[in-house]
Amino acid sequence: MTVEEEKKLIQEIISGNLDKFQILMEEYQRPIYFYLLKILNGNVQDAEDMTAETFATGYLKLTSFNLKLKFSSWLYRIAHNKAVDLIRKNRYNYIIDIDKLEISDNKNKKLSLEFDLQKILQFLDPKDRSILIMKYIEELKNKEIAEVLNIKPNAVGVKLHRAITRAKKIINQRYARRA
């Protein structure tokens, strides 16, 4: 769906054709779910719950959406905030059981990269984890990441650099000794 088609669809929904929201859900439900699943380190139930809450919030607040922005960034921001709120509320960090991860195609380099990154992500704090997921797994542009995190675009580079530095430190601490 193009940006213009998306904006037209949103205007139709705001004008009262509420059933059309299902089209937006079908477009974004899977990416939002997998984004949340990664932030919440594989907790399927919480990712499902937060996905549902993200769309409920998006539906209820659609009239406040700024049509000059990208809808996906706005939706990712809602999802991100829901995940961060859940992590803060539960006062614990999600830990993933690496042994339960399954990679269906070891020849697929991207899956391999995600698996390796996932091993490292579990040891990062949620903010570092989130920005690395957005950049390297979700492949969002810095401008989109800035919109999701509600920061200036030039701050994304700084936050990415810091997250990468902390990830490298974890790699050195946890994996370099084993090599």
CSV table of C-alpha atoms in Angstrom, one decimal:
chain,number,residue,atom,x,y,z
A,1,MET,CA,0.0,0.0,0.0
A,2,THR,CA,1.4,3.4,-0.9
A,3,VAL,CA,1.6,6.3,1.5
A,4,GLU,CA,-1.1,8.1,-0.4
A,5,GLU,CA,-3.4,5.1,-0.4
A,6,GLU,CA,-2.8,4.8,3.3
A,7,LYS,CA,-3.6,8.4,4.0
A,8,LYS,CA,-6.8,8.1,1.9
A,9,LEU,CA,-7.8,5.0,3.9
A,10,ILE,CA,-7.2,6.8,7.2
A,11,GLN,CA,-9.3,9.7,6.1
A,12,GLU,CA,-12.1,7.3,5.2
A,13,ILE,CA,-11.9,5.7,8.6
A,14,ILE,CA,-11.9,9.1,10.4
A,15,SER,CA,-14.9,10.0,8.2
A,16,GLY,CA,-16.9,7.1,9.7
A,17,ASN,CA,-16.0,4.1,7.6
A,18,LEU,CA,-14.7,2.3,10.6
A,19,ASP,CA,-14.7,-1.2,9.0
A,20,LYS,CA,-11.7,-0.1,6.8
A,21,PHE,CA,-9.5,-0.1,9.9
A,22,GLN,CA,-9.3,-3.9,9.3
A,23,ILE,CA,-7.2,-3.2,6.2
A,24,LEU,CA,-4.6,-1.3,8.3
A,25,MET,CA,-4.6,-4.2,10.8
A,26,GLU,CA,-4.0,-6.7,8.1
A,27,GLU,CA,-1.1,-4.6,6.7
A,28,TYR,CA,0.6,-4.0,10.0
A,29,GLN,CA,-0.4,-6.7,12.5
A,30,ARG,CA,2.4,-9.1,11.6
A,31,PRO,CA,5.3,-6.6,11.6
A,32,ILE,CA,4.1,-5.0,14.9
A,33,TYR,CA,3.7,-8.5,16.5
A,34,PHE,CA,7.2,-9.5,15.5
A,35,TYR,CA,8.6,-6.2,16.6
A,36,LEU,CA,7.0,-6.6,20.0
A,37,LEU,CA,8.0,-10.3,20.2
A,38,LYS,CA,11.7,-9.2,19.8
A,39,ILE,CA,11.5,-6.4,22.3
A,40,LEU,CA,9.8,-8.7,24.8
A,41,ASN,CA,12.4,-11.3,24.1
A,42,GLY,CA,10.1,-14.0,22.8
A,43,ASN,CA,7.3,-13.7,25.3
A,44,VAL,CA,4.5,-14.8,22.9
A,45,GLN,CA,1.6,-14.0,25.2
A,46,ASP,CA,2.8,-10.5,26.1
A,47,ALA,CA,3.5,-9.8,22.4
A,48,GLU,CA,0.0,-10.9,21.4
A,49,ASP,CA,-1.5,-8.8,24.2
A,50,MET,CA,0.6,-5.7,23.3
A,51,THR,CA,-0.3,-6.1,19.6
A,52,ALA,CA,-4.0,-6.1,20.4
A,53,GLU,CA,-3.5,-3.1,22.7
A,54,THR,CA,-1.5,-1.3,20.0
A,55,PHE,CA,-4.3,-1.6,17.5
A,56,ALA,CA,-7.0,-0.8,20.0
A,57,THR,CA,-5.1,2.4,20.9
A,58,GLY,CA,-4.4,3.2,17.3
A,59,TYR,CA,-8.1,2.8,16.5
A,60,LEU,CA,-9.2,5.0,19.4
A,61,LYS,CA,-6.7,7.7,18.7
A,62,LEU,CA,-6.7,7.6,14.9
A,63,THR,CA,-8.3,11.1,14.8
A,64,SER,CA,-5.1,12.4,16.5
A,65,PHE,CA,-2.9,10.9,13.8
A,66,ASN,CA,-1.0,13.6,11.9
A,67,LEU,CA,-1.4,12.8,8.2
A,68,LYS,CA,2.0,14.4,7.5
A,69,LEU,CA,3.7,11.6,9.3
A,70,LYS,CA,4.1,8.0,8.3
A,71,PHE,CA,1.4,5.8,9.8
A,72,SER,CA,3.7,2.8,10.4
A,73,SER,CA,6.0,5.0,12.5
A,74,TRP,CA,3.1,6.3,14.5
A,75,LEU,CA,1.9,2.7,15.1
A,76,TYR,CA,5.4,1.5,16.0
A,77,ARG,CA,5.6,4.3,18.5
A,78,ILE,CA,2.4,3.1,20.2
A,79,ALA,CA,3.7,-0.5,20.2
A,80,HIS,CA,7.1,0.7,21.6
A,81,ASN,CA,5.4,2.6,24.4
A,82,LYS,CA,3.2,-0.3,25.3
A,83,ALA,CA,6.2,-2.6,25.5
A,84,VAL,CA,8.2,-0.2,27.6
A,85,ASP,CA,5.3,0.4,29.9
A,86,LEU,CA,4.8,-3.4,30.4
A,87,ILE,CA,8.5,-3.9,31.1
A,88,ARG,CA,8.5,-1.1,33.7
A,89,LYS,CA,5.2,-2.3,35.2
A,90,ASN,CA,6.5,-5.8,35.6
A,91,ARG,CA,9.9,-4.5,36.9
A,92,TYR,CA,11.8,-7.3,35.3
A,93,ASN,CA,13.7,-7.8,32.1
A,94,TYR,CA,12.6,-10.4,29.6
A,95,ILE,CA,15.0,-13.3,29.1
A,96,ILE,CA,14.7,-15.6,26.1
A,97,ASP,CA,15.5,-19.2,26.1
A,98,ILE,CA,18.0,-19.5,23.2
A,99,ASP,CA,17.6,-23.3,23.1
A,100,LYS,CA,13.9,-22.9,22.1
A,101,LEU,CA,14.6,-20.7,19.1
A,102,GLU,CA,14.2,-22.5,15.9
A,103,ILE,CA,15.7,-21.3,12.6
A,104,SER,CA,13.9,-23.0,9.7
A,105,ASP,CA,16.5,-22.2,7.0
A,106,ASN,CA,20.1,-22.0,8.1
A,107,LYS,CA,21.1,-21.0,4.6
A,108,ASN,CA,19.2,-17.7,4.9
A,109,LYS,CA,21.7,-15.2,6.1
A,110,LYS,CA,19.2,-12.8,7.5
A,111,LEU,CA,17.7,-15.4,9.7
A,112,SER,CA,21.2,-16.3,10.9
A,113,LEU,CA,21.9,-12.7,11.6
A,114,GLU,CA,18.7,-12.3,13.5
A,115,PHE,CA,19.5,-15.4,15.5
A,116,ASP,CA,22.9,-14.1,16.4
A,117,LEU,CA,21.6,-10.6,17.2
A,118,GLN,CA,18.8,-12.2,19.3
A,119,LYS,CA,21.4,-13.9,21.4
A,120,ILE,CA,23.0,-10.5,22.2
A,121,LEU,CA,19.7,-8.6,22.5
A,122,GLN,CA,18.6,-10.6,25.5
A,123,PHE,CA,21.4,-9.0,27.6
A,124,LEU,CA,20.8,-5.4,26.6
A,125,ASP,CA,18.4,-3.1,28.4
A,126,PRO,CA,15.1,-2.5,26.6
A,127,LYS,CA,16.1,0.9,25.1
A,128,ASP,CA,19.2,-0.5,23.5
A,129,ARG,CA,17.4,-3.6,22.4
A,130,SER,CA,14.6,-1.6,20.8
A,131,ILE,CA,16.7,0.7,18.7
A,132,LEU,CA,18.9,-2.2,17.4
A,133,ILE,CA,15.8,-4.1,16.5
A,134,MET,CA,14.3,-1.2,14.7
A,135,LYS,CA,17.5,-0.5,12.8
A,136,TYR,CA,18.9,-4.0,12.0
A,137,ILE,CA,15.9,-6.3,12.1
A,138,GLU,CA,12.9,-4.1,11.2
A,139,GLU,CA,15.3,-2.1,8.9
A,140,LEU,CA,13.6,1.3,9.7
A,141,LYS,CA,15.4,4.5,8.5
A,142,ASN,CA,16.8,6.8,11.2
A,143,LYS,CA,14.0,9.3,10.5
A,144,GLU,CA,11.4,6.6,11.2
A,145,ILE,CA,13.2,5.5,14.4
A,146,ALA,CA,13.3,9.1,15.5
A,147,GLU,CA,9.5,9.3,15.0
A,148,VAL,CA,8.9,6.1,17.0
A,149,LEU,CA,11.2,7.2,19.9
A,150,ASN,CA,10.1,10.8,19.7
A,151,ILE,CA,13.6,12.1,19.5
A,152,LYS,CA,15.5,14.2,16.9
A,153,PRO,CA,16.8,12.3,13.9
A,154,ASN,CA,20.4,13.2,14.7
A,155,ALA,CA,20.0,11.7,18.1
A,156,VAL,CA,19.3,8.3,16.6
A,157,GLY,CA,22.9,8.0,15.4
A,158,VAL,CA,24.2,8.7,18.8
A,159,LYS,CA,21.8,6.2,20.5
A,160,LEU,CA,22.6,3.6,17.9
A,161,HIS,CA,26.4,4.1,18.4
A,162,ARG,CA,25.9,3.7,22.2
A,163,ALA,CA,23.8,0.6,21.8
A,164,ILE,CA,26.3,-1.0,19.4
A,165,THR,CA,29.1,-0.2,21.8
A,166,ARG,CA,27.3,-1.8,24.7
A,167,ALA,CA,26.4,-4.8,22.4
A,168,LYS,CA,30.1,-5.2,21.5
A,169,LYS,CA,31.0,-5.2,25.1
A,170,ILE,CA,28.5,-8.0,25.8
A,171,ILE,CA,29.9,-9.9,22.8
A,172,ASN,CA,33.4,-9.6,24.2
A,173,GLN,CA,32.4,-10.5,27.7
A,174,ARG,CA,30.2,-13.5,26.8
A,175,TYR,CA,31.4,-14.9,23.6
A,176,ALA,CA,35.1,-13.9,23.1
A,177,ARG,CA,36.3,-16.1,25.9
A,178,ARG,CA,34.7,-19.1,24.4
A,179,ALA,CA,36.3,-18.7,21.0
